[in-house]
Short mmCIF file of C-alpha atoms in Angstrom, two decimals:
data_model
loop_
_atom_site.label_atom_id
_atom_site.label_comp_id
_atom_site.label_asym_id
_atom_site.label_seq_id
_atom_site.Cartn_x
_atom_site.Cartn_y
_atom_site.Cartn_z
CA MET A 809 5.29 -15.56 14.53
CA ASN A 810 6.30 -11.90 15.34
CA ALA A 811 7.46 -11.76 18.74
CA SER A 812 6.18 -8.33 19.51
CA THR A 813 2.60 -8.67 17.95
CA GLY A 814 1.93 -12.28 17.97
CA SER A 815 0.89 -11.85 14.33
CA ARG A 816 1.67 -14.22 11.43
CA LEU A 817 4.32 -12.88 9.26
CA THR A 818 2.73 -11.88 5.69
CA PHE A 819 4.10 -10.46 2.58
CA GLY A 820 2.64 -8.40 -0.30
CA ILE A 821 3.19 -6.50 -3.31
CA ASP A 822 1.68 -3.08 -4.31
CA SER A 823 1.12 -1.37 -7.62
CA PHE A 824 0.06 2.23 -8.48
CA GLY A 825 -0.70 0.95 -12.11
CA ASP A 826 2.26 2.58 -13.79
CA ILE A 827 2.32 2.45 -17.48
CA THR A 828 4.81 -0.06 -18.32
CA ILE A 829 6.55 -1.09 -21.64
CA ASP A 830 7.03 -4.34 -23.75
CA ALA A 831 10.18 -5.87 -24.63
CA THR A 832 10.63 -3.62 -27.58
CA GLY A 833 10.29 -0.51 -25.50
CA ARG A 834 6.88 0.47 -26.59
CA PRO A 835 4.83 1.94 -24.08
CA TYR A 836 1.52 -0.03 -23.22
CA SER A 837 -1.87 1.62 -23.77
CA ASP A 838 -3.93 2.24 -20.71
CA ALA A 839 -5.90 -0.87 -21.47
CA GLU A 840 -2.83 -3.09 -21.84
CA ALA A 841 -1.34 -1.65 -18.39
CA ILE A 842 -4.54 -2.56 -16.80
CA ARG A 843 -4.69 -5.97 -18.13
CA ALA A 844 -0.98 -6.45 -17.28
CA LEU A 845 -2.00 -5.80 -13.53
CA VAL A 846 -4.19 -8.84 -13.64
CA ASP A 847 -1.42 -11.01 -14.65
CA GLU A 848 0.84 -9.57 -12.02
CA GLY A 849 -1.78 -10.31 -9.34
CA VAL A 850 -2.12 -14.11 -10.57
CA LEU A 851 1.66 -14.19 -10.66
CA ALA A 852 1.70 -12.98 -6.92
CA GLU A 853 -0.30 -15.85 -5.84
CA LYS A 854 1.55 -18.30 -7.70
CA SER A 855 4.80 -17.05 -6.11
CA GLY A 856 3.34 -17.67 -2.71
CA LEU A 857 2.51 -14.06 -1.52
CA ASP A 858 -0.23 -12.98 0.92
CA PHE A 859 -1.51 -9.89 -0.53
CA PHE A 860 -1.84 -7.96 -3.77
CA GLY A 861 -2.68 -4.20 -3.61
CA LEU A 862 -3.65 -1.57 -5.91
CA GLY A 863 -3.30 2.19 -5.33
CA GLU A 864 -5.74 4.58 -6.62
CA HIS A 865 -4.35 7.16 -8.94
CA HIS A 866 -5.69 9.40 -11.74
CA THR A 867 -2.85 10.43 -13.91
CA ARG A 868 -1.56 9.89 -17.44
CA GLU A 869 1.25 7.87 -16.15
CA MET A 870 -0.79 5.86 -13.62
CA PRO A 871 -4.36 5.38 -14.94
CA LEU A 872 -5.64 3.13 -12.17
CA SER A 873 -8.68 4.98 -11.13
CA ALA A 874 -10.93 1.82 -10.41
CA PRO A 875 -8.64 -0.61 -8.64
CA ASP A 876 -11.50 -2.57 -7.19
CA LEU A 877 -12.75 -3.62 -10.61
CA VAL A 878 -9.12 -4.90 -11.49
CA LEU A 879 -8.95 -6.76 -8.26
CA GLY A 880 -12.21 -8.29 -9.10
CA SER A 881 -10.58 -9.79 -12.20
CA VAL A 882 -7.68 -10.97 -10.16
CA ALA A 883 -10.21 -12.59 -7.65
CA ALA A 884 -11.74 -14.56 -10.55
CA ARG A 885 -8.27 -16.15 -11.47
CA THR A 886 -6.92 -16.68 -7.88
CA SER A 887 -8.16 -18.81 -4.65
CA ARG A 888 -5.84 -17.81 -1.79
CA ILE A 889 -4.22 -14.33 -2.00
CA HIS A 890 -5.83 -11.46 -0.16
CA LEU A 891 -6.63 -8.31 -2.42
CA GLY A 892 -6.95 -4.85 -1.47
CA SER A 893 -6.44 -1.24 -2.06
CA ALA A 894 -3.08 0.54 -1.55
CA VAL A 895 -4.42 3.28 -0.92
CA THR A 896 -7.98 4.22 -1.33
CA VAL A 897 -8.03 7.97 -1.03
CA LEU A 898 -11.10 8.04 1.40
CA SER A 899 -11.10 12.02 1.54
CA SER A 900 -12.14 12.46 -2.03
CA ASP A 901 -14.52 9.47 -2.14
CA ASP A 902 -17.76 8.46 -0.47
CA PRO A 903 -17.36 5.92 2.45
CA VAL A 904 -20.41 4.40 1.77
CA ARG A 905 -19.52 3.51 -1.93
CA VAL A 906 -15.97 2.44 -0.72
CA PHE A 907 -17.52 0.05 1.77
CA GLN A 908 -19.81 -1.20 -0.69
CA ARG A 909 -17.29 -1.89 -3.41
CA TYR A 910 -14.85 -3.73 -1.12
CA ALA A 911 -17.75 -5.64 0.63
CA THR A 912 -18.50 -6.85 -2.90
CA LEU A 913 -15.05 -7.83 -3.59
CA ASP A 914 -15.15 -9.61 -0.58
CA ALA A 915 -18.05 -11.70 -1.70
CA LEU A 916 -16.46 -12.22 -5.11
CA SER A 917 -13.19 -13.47 -3.51
CA ASN A 918 -14.67 -15.50 -0.71
CA GLY A 919 -13.49 -13.40 2.11
CA ARG A 920 -10.05 -12.24 0.81
CA ALA A 921 -10.60 -8.30 0.45
CA GLU A 922 -8.90 -5.77 2.55
CA VAL A 923 -9.01 -1.93 2.24
CA ILE A 924 -6.25 0.50 3.04
CA LEU A 925 -7.58 4.05 3.79
CA GLY A 926 -5.40 6.99 3.37
CA ARG A 927 -5.42 10.79 3.18
CA GLY A 928 -3.59 10.78 -0.11
CA SER A 929 -0.09 12.03 -0.78
CA SER A 930 -1.07 12.36 -4.41
CA LYS A 931 -3.84 14.78 -4.52
CA GLU A 932 -5.06 14.85 -8.23
CA SER A 933 -8.39 13.25 -7.02
CA PHE A 934 -9.35 16.38 -5.28
CA PRO A 935 -9.92 18.83 -8.13
CA LEU A 936 -11.16 15.95 -10.12
CA PHE A 937 -14.27 15.16 -7.99
CA GLY A 938 -14.71 18.84 -6.75
CA TYR A 939 -13.00 18.81 -3.41
CA ASP A 940 -11.18 21.56 -1.79
CA LEU A 941 -7.76 20.89 -0.55
CA ALA A 942 -8.32 23.41 2.10
CA ASP A 943 -10.73 20.66 3.70
CA TYR A 944 -7.97 18.08 3.53
CA ASP A 945 -7.99 17.32 7.25
CA VAL A 946 -11.67 17.55 7.95
CA LEU A 947 -12.67 15.25 5.07
CA PHE A 948 -10.43 12.53 6.12
CA GLU A 949 -11.42 12.80 9.68
CA GLU A 950 -15.32 12.88 9.19
CA LYS A 951 -15.08 10.11 6.42
CA LEU A 952 -12.97 7.97 8.55
CA GLU A 953 -15.52 8.14 11.41
CA LEU A 954 -18.21 7.31 8.98
CA PHE A 955 -16.51 4.28 7.42
CA ALA A 956 -15.51 2.90 11.01
CA ALA A 957 -19.28 2.90 11.95
CA LEU A 958 -20.09 1.24 8.60
CA ARG A 959 -17.63 -1.64 9.63
CA SER A 960 -20.19 -2.68 12.22
CA GLU A 961 -22.50 -3.76 9.42
CA GLN A 962 -25.44 -2.71 11.38
CA PRO A 963 -27.73 0.28 10.71
CA VAL A 964 -25.80 3.53 10.94
CA LYS A 965 -26.72 6.89 12.32
CA TRP A 966 -23.95 9.54 11.43
CA GLN A 967 -24.09 13.29 10.85
CA GLY A 968 -21.12 15.63 9.55
CA THR A 969 -20.36 18.43 7.09
CA THR A 970 -18.83 16.58 4.18
CA ARG A 971 -21.77 14.45 3.05
CA ALA A 972 -25.37 13.66 3.70
CA ALA A 973 -26.41 12.24 7.17
CA LEU A 974 -27.35 8.69 7.74
CA ASP A 975 -30.35 8.09 9.92
CA GLY A 976 -30.34 4.43 10.68
CA GLN A 977 -29.83 3.02 7.06
CA LEU A 978 -28.63 -0.31 6.48
CA VAL A 979 -25.56 -0.53 4.00
CA VAL A 980 -25.27 -3.60 2.17
CA PRO A 981 -23.72 -5.93 1.12
CA ARG A 982 -22.63 -7.31 4.39
CA THR A 983 -19.59 -9.61 4.60
CA GLU A 984 -19.84 -13.23 5.45
CA SER A 985 -17.33 -12.75 8.22
CA GLY A 986 -18.88 -9.76 9.78
CA SER A 987 -16.00 -7.50 9.29
CA LEU A 988 -13.91 -6.05 6.33
CA THR A 989 -10.32 -6.06 7.09
CA THR A 990 -9.40 -2.45 7.31
CA TRP A 991 -5.98 -0.72 7.53
CA ILE A 992 -5.06 2.98 7.80
CA GLY A 993 -2.21 4.07 5.50
CA VAL A 994 0.22 6.59 7.40
CA GLY A 995 3.16 8.51 5.96
CA GLY A 996 4.47 10.02 9.09
CA ASN A 997 1.44 11.71 10.76
CA PRO A 998 1.25 11.02 14.45
CA ALA A 999 -2.42 12.17 14.44
CA SER A 1000 -3.27 9.56 11.87
CA VAL A 1001 -1.66 6.86 13.94
CA VAL A 1002 -3.73 7.77 17.13
CA ARG A 1003 -6.75 7.94 14.90
CA ALA A 1004 -6.13 4.40 13.56
CA ALA A 1005 -5.95 3.10 17.18
CA LYS A 1006 -9.00 5.03 18.24
CA HIS A 1007 -10.98 3.13 15.52
CA ASP A 1008 -9.43 -0.14 16.30
CA LEU A 1009 -8.01 -0.56 12.76
CA ASN A 1010 -4.65 -1.93 11.60
CA LEU A 1011 -1.72 0.35 10.76
CA MET A 1012 0.14 0.49 7.48
CA LEU A 1013 3.30 2.63 7.55
CA ALA A 1014 3.84 4.01 4.10
CA ILE A 1015 7.77 4.71 4.16
CA ILE A 1016 8.98 5.98 0.71
CA GLY A 1017 12.30 7.47 1.77
CA GLY A 1018 14.77 8.02 4.73
CA ASN A 1019 15.88 5.79 7.32
CA PRO A 1020 12.86 3.52 8.22
CA ALA A 1021 14.09 3.28 11.86
CA ARG A 1022 12.59 7.07 12.48
CA PHE A 1023 9.09 5.24 12.35
CA THR A 1024 9.74 3.34 15.44
CA LYS A 1025 8.03 6.02 17.65
CA LEU A 1026 4.95 5.91 15.38
CA SER A 1027 4.80 2.03 15.81
CA GLU A 1028 5.11 2.76 19.73
CA LEU A 1029 2.57 5.34 19.57
CA TYR A 1030 0.07 3.00 17.90
CA LEU A 1031 0.43 0.18 20.20
CA LYS A 1032 0.38 2.54 23.39
CA SER A 1033 -2.79 4.08 21.87
CA LEU A 1034 -4.51 0.80 21.27
CA GLU A 1035 -3.68 -0.10 24.90
CA ASN A 1036 -5.02 3.21 26.03
CA ASN A 1037 -8.41 2.51 24.21
CA GLY A 1038 -8.72 -0.80 25.67
CA PHE A 1039 -8.05 -2.73 22.49
CA PRO A 1040 -5.63 -5.64 21.88
CA GLU A 1041 -2.53 -5.32 19.81
CA ARG A 1042 -3.13 -5.14 15.90
CA PRO A 1043 -0.77 -5.85 13.16
CA ILE A 1044 1.49 -3.31 11.95
CA GLY A 1045 2.55 -3.23 8.23
CA VAL A 1046 5.20 -1.49 6.20
CA HIS A 1047 4.78 -0.38 2.49
CA SER A 1048 8.02 0.75 0.66
CA PRO A 1049 9.28 0.81 -2.86
CA GLY A 1050 11.78 -1.72 -4.33
CA HIS A 1051 12.90 -3.98 -7.09
CA LEU A 1052 14.35 -7.48 -7.30
CA ALA A 1053 16.67 -8.94 -9.84
CA ASP A 1054 18.95 -12.06 -9.83
CA THR A 1055 21.96 -9.79 -8.57
CA ASP A 1056 22.45 -6.65 -6.66
CA GLU A 1057 24.01 -4.98 -9.67
CA GLN A 1058 21.35 -5.71 -12.07
CA ALA A 1059 18.55 -4.74 -9.69
CA ILE A 1060 20.28 -1.30 -9.05
CA GLU A 1061 20.92 -0.55 -12.72
CA GLU A 1062 17.35 -1.66 -13.92
CA TYR A 1063 15.75 0.51 -11.22
CA TRP A 1064 17.83 3.77 -11.40
CA PRO A 1065 16.73 5.50 -14.53
CA HIS A 1066 13.07 5.07 -13.70
CA TYR A 1067 13.60 6.12 -9.75
CA ARG A 1068 15.51 9.23 -11.05
CA THR A 1069 12.83 10.19 -13.47
CA TYR A 1070 10.03 9.71 -11.02
CA LEU A 1071 11.80 11.92 -8.27
CA LEU A 1072 12.67 14.48 -11.02
CA GLU A 1073 9.10 14.97 -11.93
CA ALA A 1074 7.77 14.80 -8.13
CA ARG A 1075 10.50 16.93 -6.83
CA TYR A 1076 8.86 20.43 -6.92
CA GLU A 1077 5.49 19.21 -6.22
CA ARG A 1078 6.45 17.03 -3.12
CA GLY A 1079 9.72 18.82 -1.88
CA PHE A 1080 12.16 15.90 -2.55
CA PRO A 1081 15.90 16.74 -2.46
CA PRO A 1082 18.26 17.01 -5.63
CA ILE A 1083 18.11 13.63 -7.39
CA THR A 1084 21.74 12.38 -7.77
CA ARG A 1085 23.21 8.74 -8.02
CA GLU A 1086 24.81 9.42 -4.64
CA TYR A 1087 21.30 10.17 -3.11
CA TYR A 1088 20.20 6.92 -4.65
CA GLU A 1089 23.01 5.01 -3.43
CA ARG A 1090 22.34 6.30 0.24
CA GLU A 1091 18.63 5.37 -0.08
CA LEU A 1092 19.79 1.86 -1.01
CA GLU A 1093 22.10 1.49 1.82
CA HIS A 1094 20.27 3.38 4.65
CA GLY A 1095 16.96 4.39 3.40
CA SER A 1096 13.67 2.86 2.36
CA LEU A 1097 14.59 1.31 -1.07
CA TYR A 1098 14.45 -2.32 -1.17
CA VAL A 1099 16.47 -2.83 -4.29
CA GLY A 1100 18.78 -5.72 -4.97
CA SER A 1101 19.29 -9.57 -5.01
CA PRO A 1102 16.74 -11.73 -2.88
CA ALA A 1103 19.37 -12.11 -0.04
CA THR A 1104 20.35 -8.42 -0.02
CA VAL A 1105 16.45 -7.26 0.10
CA ALA A 1106 15.46 -9.95 2.62
CA GLU A 1107 18.24 -8.87 5.14
CA LYS A 1108 17.04 -5.44 4.85
CA ILE A 1109 13.33 -6.23 5.03
CA ALA A 1110 14.02 -8.29 8.28
CA ARG A 1111 15.85 -5.54 9.89
CA THR A 1112 13.16 -3.01 9.23
CA MET A 1113 10.26 -5.40 10.29
CA ARG A 1114 12.27 -5.94 13.45
CA GLN A 1115 12.75 -2.22 14.22
CA LEU A 1116 9.04 -1.39 13.58
CA ARG A 1117 7.51 -4.54 15.20
CA ALA A 1118 5.87 -5.13 11.94
CA SER A 1119 4.16 -8.45 10.85
CA ARG A 1120 3.54 -7.50 7.34
CA PHE A 1121 5.66 -6.04 4.62
CA ASP A 1122 4.32 -4.87 1.16
CA LEU A 1123 6.87 -3.96 -1.58
CA LYS A 1124 5.82 -1.33 -4.00
CA TYR A 1125 7.16 -3.03 -7.12
CA GLY A 1126 7.89 -1.24 -10.14
CA MET A 1127 8.65 2.62 -10.93
CA GLY A 1128 7.59 4.45 -13.97
CA PRO A 1129 7.79 2.54 -17.40
CA MET A 1130 9.84 -0.36 -16.50
CA PRO A 1131 9.62 -3.66 -18.82
CA HIS A 1132 6.76 -5.79 -17.85
CA SER A 1133 9.15 -8.79 -17.92
CA GLN A 1134 11.42 -7.18 -15.14
CA LEU A 1135 8.31 -6.54 -13.01
CA MET A 1136 7.23 -10.20 -13.33
CA ARG A 1137 10.80 -11.36 -12.52
CA SER A 1138 10.86 -9.02 -9.42
CA ILE A 1139 7.48 -10.34 -8.15
CA GLN A 1140 8.58 -13.93 -8.64
CA LEU A 1141 11.65 -13.40 -6.61
CA PHE A 1142 10.07 -11.41 -3.97
CA GLY A 1143 7.36 -14.27 -3.53
CA THR A 1144 9.68 -17.60 -3.87
CA GLN A 1145 12.88 -16.16 -2.12
CA VAL A 1146 12.56 -13.04 -0.27
CA ALA A 1147 9.48 -13.84 1.87
CA PRO A 1148 10.77 -17.16 2.82
CA LEU A 1149 14.09 -15.81 3.83
CA VAL A 1150 12.57 -13.07 5.99
CA ARG A 1151 10.30 -15.55 7.63
CA GLU A 1152 13.37 -17.67 8.49
CA ARG A 1153 15.48 -14.87 9.92
CA LEU A 1154 12.43 -13.37 12.03
CA GLU A 1155 10.94 -16.44 13.27
CA SER A 1156 14.16 -18.14 14.46
CA ASN A 1157 14.63 -15.27 16.79
#
């Protein structure tokens, strides 16, 4: 048990559906990449993990535009692992349809569905579906308010500026448990943390760079905001990138060229610093990259979870066109070795 929240420690993996390559270096087709995700989700359960998440993207490099459909295929081949989004860009979607899709997944999986809602750090969905980035804040605020109302699974009255009003309609299907597990994904915005607490939703801290300890204030803000709203403590999760191999050296060298390429492409759009080997090694040592052997990664994850009072850690595995065999090995090591080691370290305290 996590001493701060009383929540069971859980561990998951997330993918954005990056186009991967086979053993010969041939890039997968979009269809092959999607089918590979199903195999990865099945392996996640076999390896003992608690959650498999797929993040919505709409690009040539990450053609994962319908993650809920892929998760439905994983549900048919698994029996225990929880399945969800990582994240769903609620701002450019319809809250009613998001609820319906994940409530349907919940039915197909016998109650294993979760949804992580976010504002969207990748913004390709906004022009694709005809939304103006100038409305970025109001879109999320209004749609989250509606989604929170839908979670009651009762007739909903709602009115806003971003979609048609609801006047007492019942949205189906309803879940068997009466509540769809919902998280808010936050990349560092205090207002989003307060909003998660206001709606009594779980908090997922998406930390993709820099020292994770700087998010401690957000964890504290979340727990205090829950208290101020009269709610009990809820789970705090961490989502960060990483890669596992049998040795530190192997994992670091396998990950480096793909990490470098990704950040070079994203540098101007998202304001990342110059990409050097020295920067990479600093992130490995002090930042939010969880790359290495099982023992090394477990120690770093345990430290982060302790600092942030987190009871869940989701590893965003893979980066760009890494070989599928490397991804499968990384998943296996994370589930069979890293998760047990972290539990041992944290539960013994």
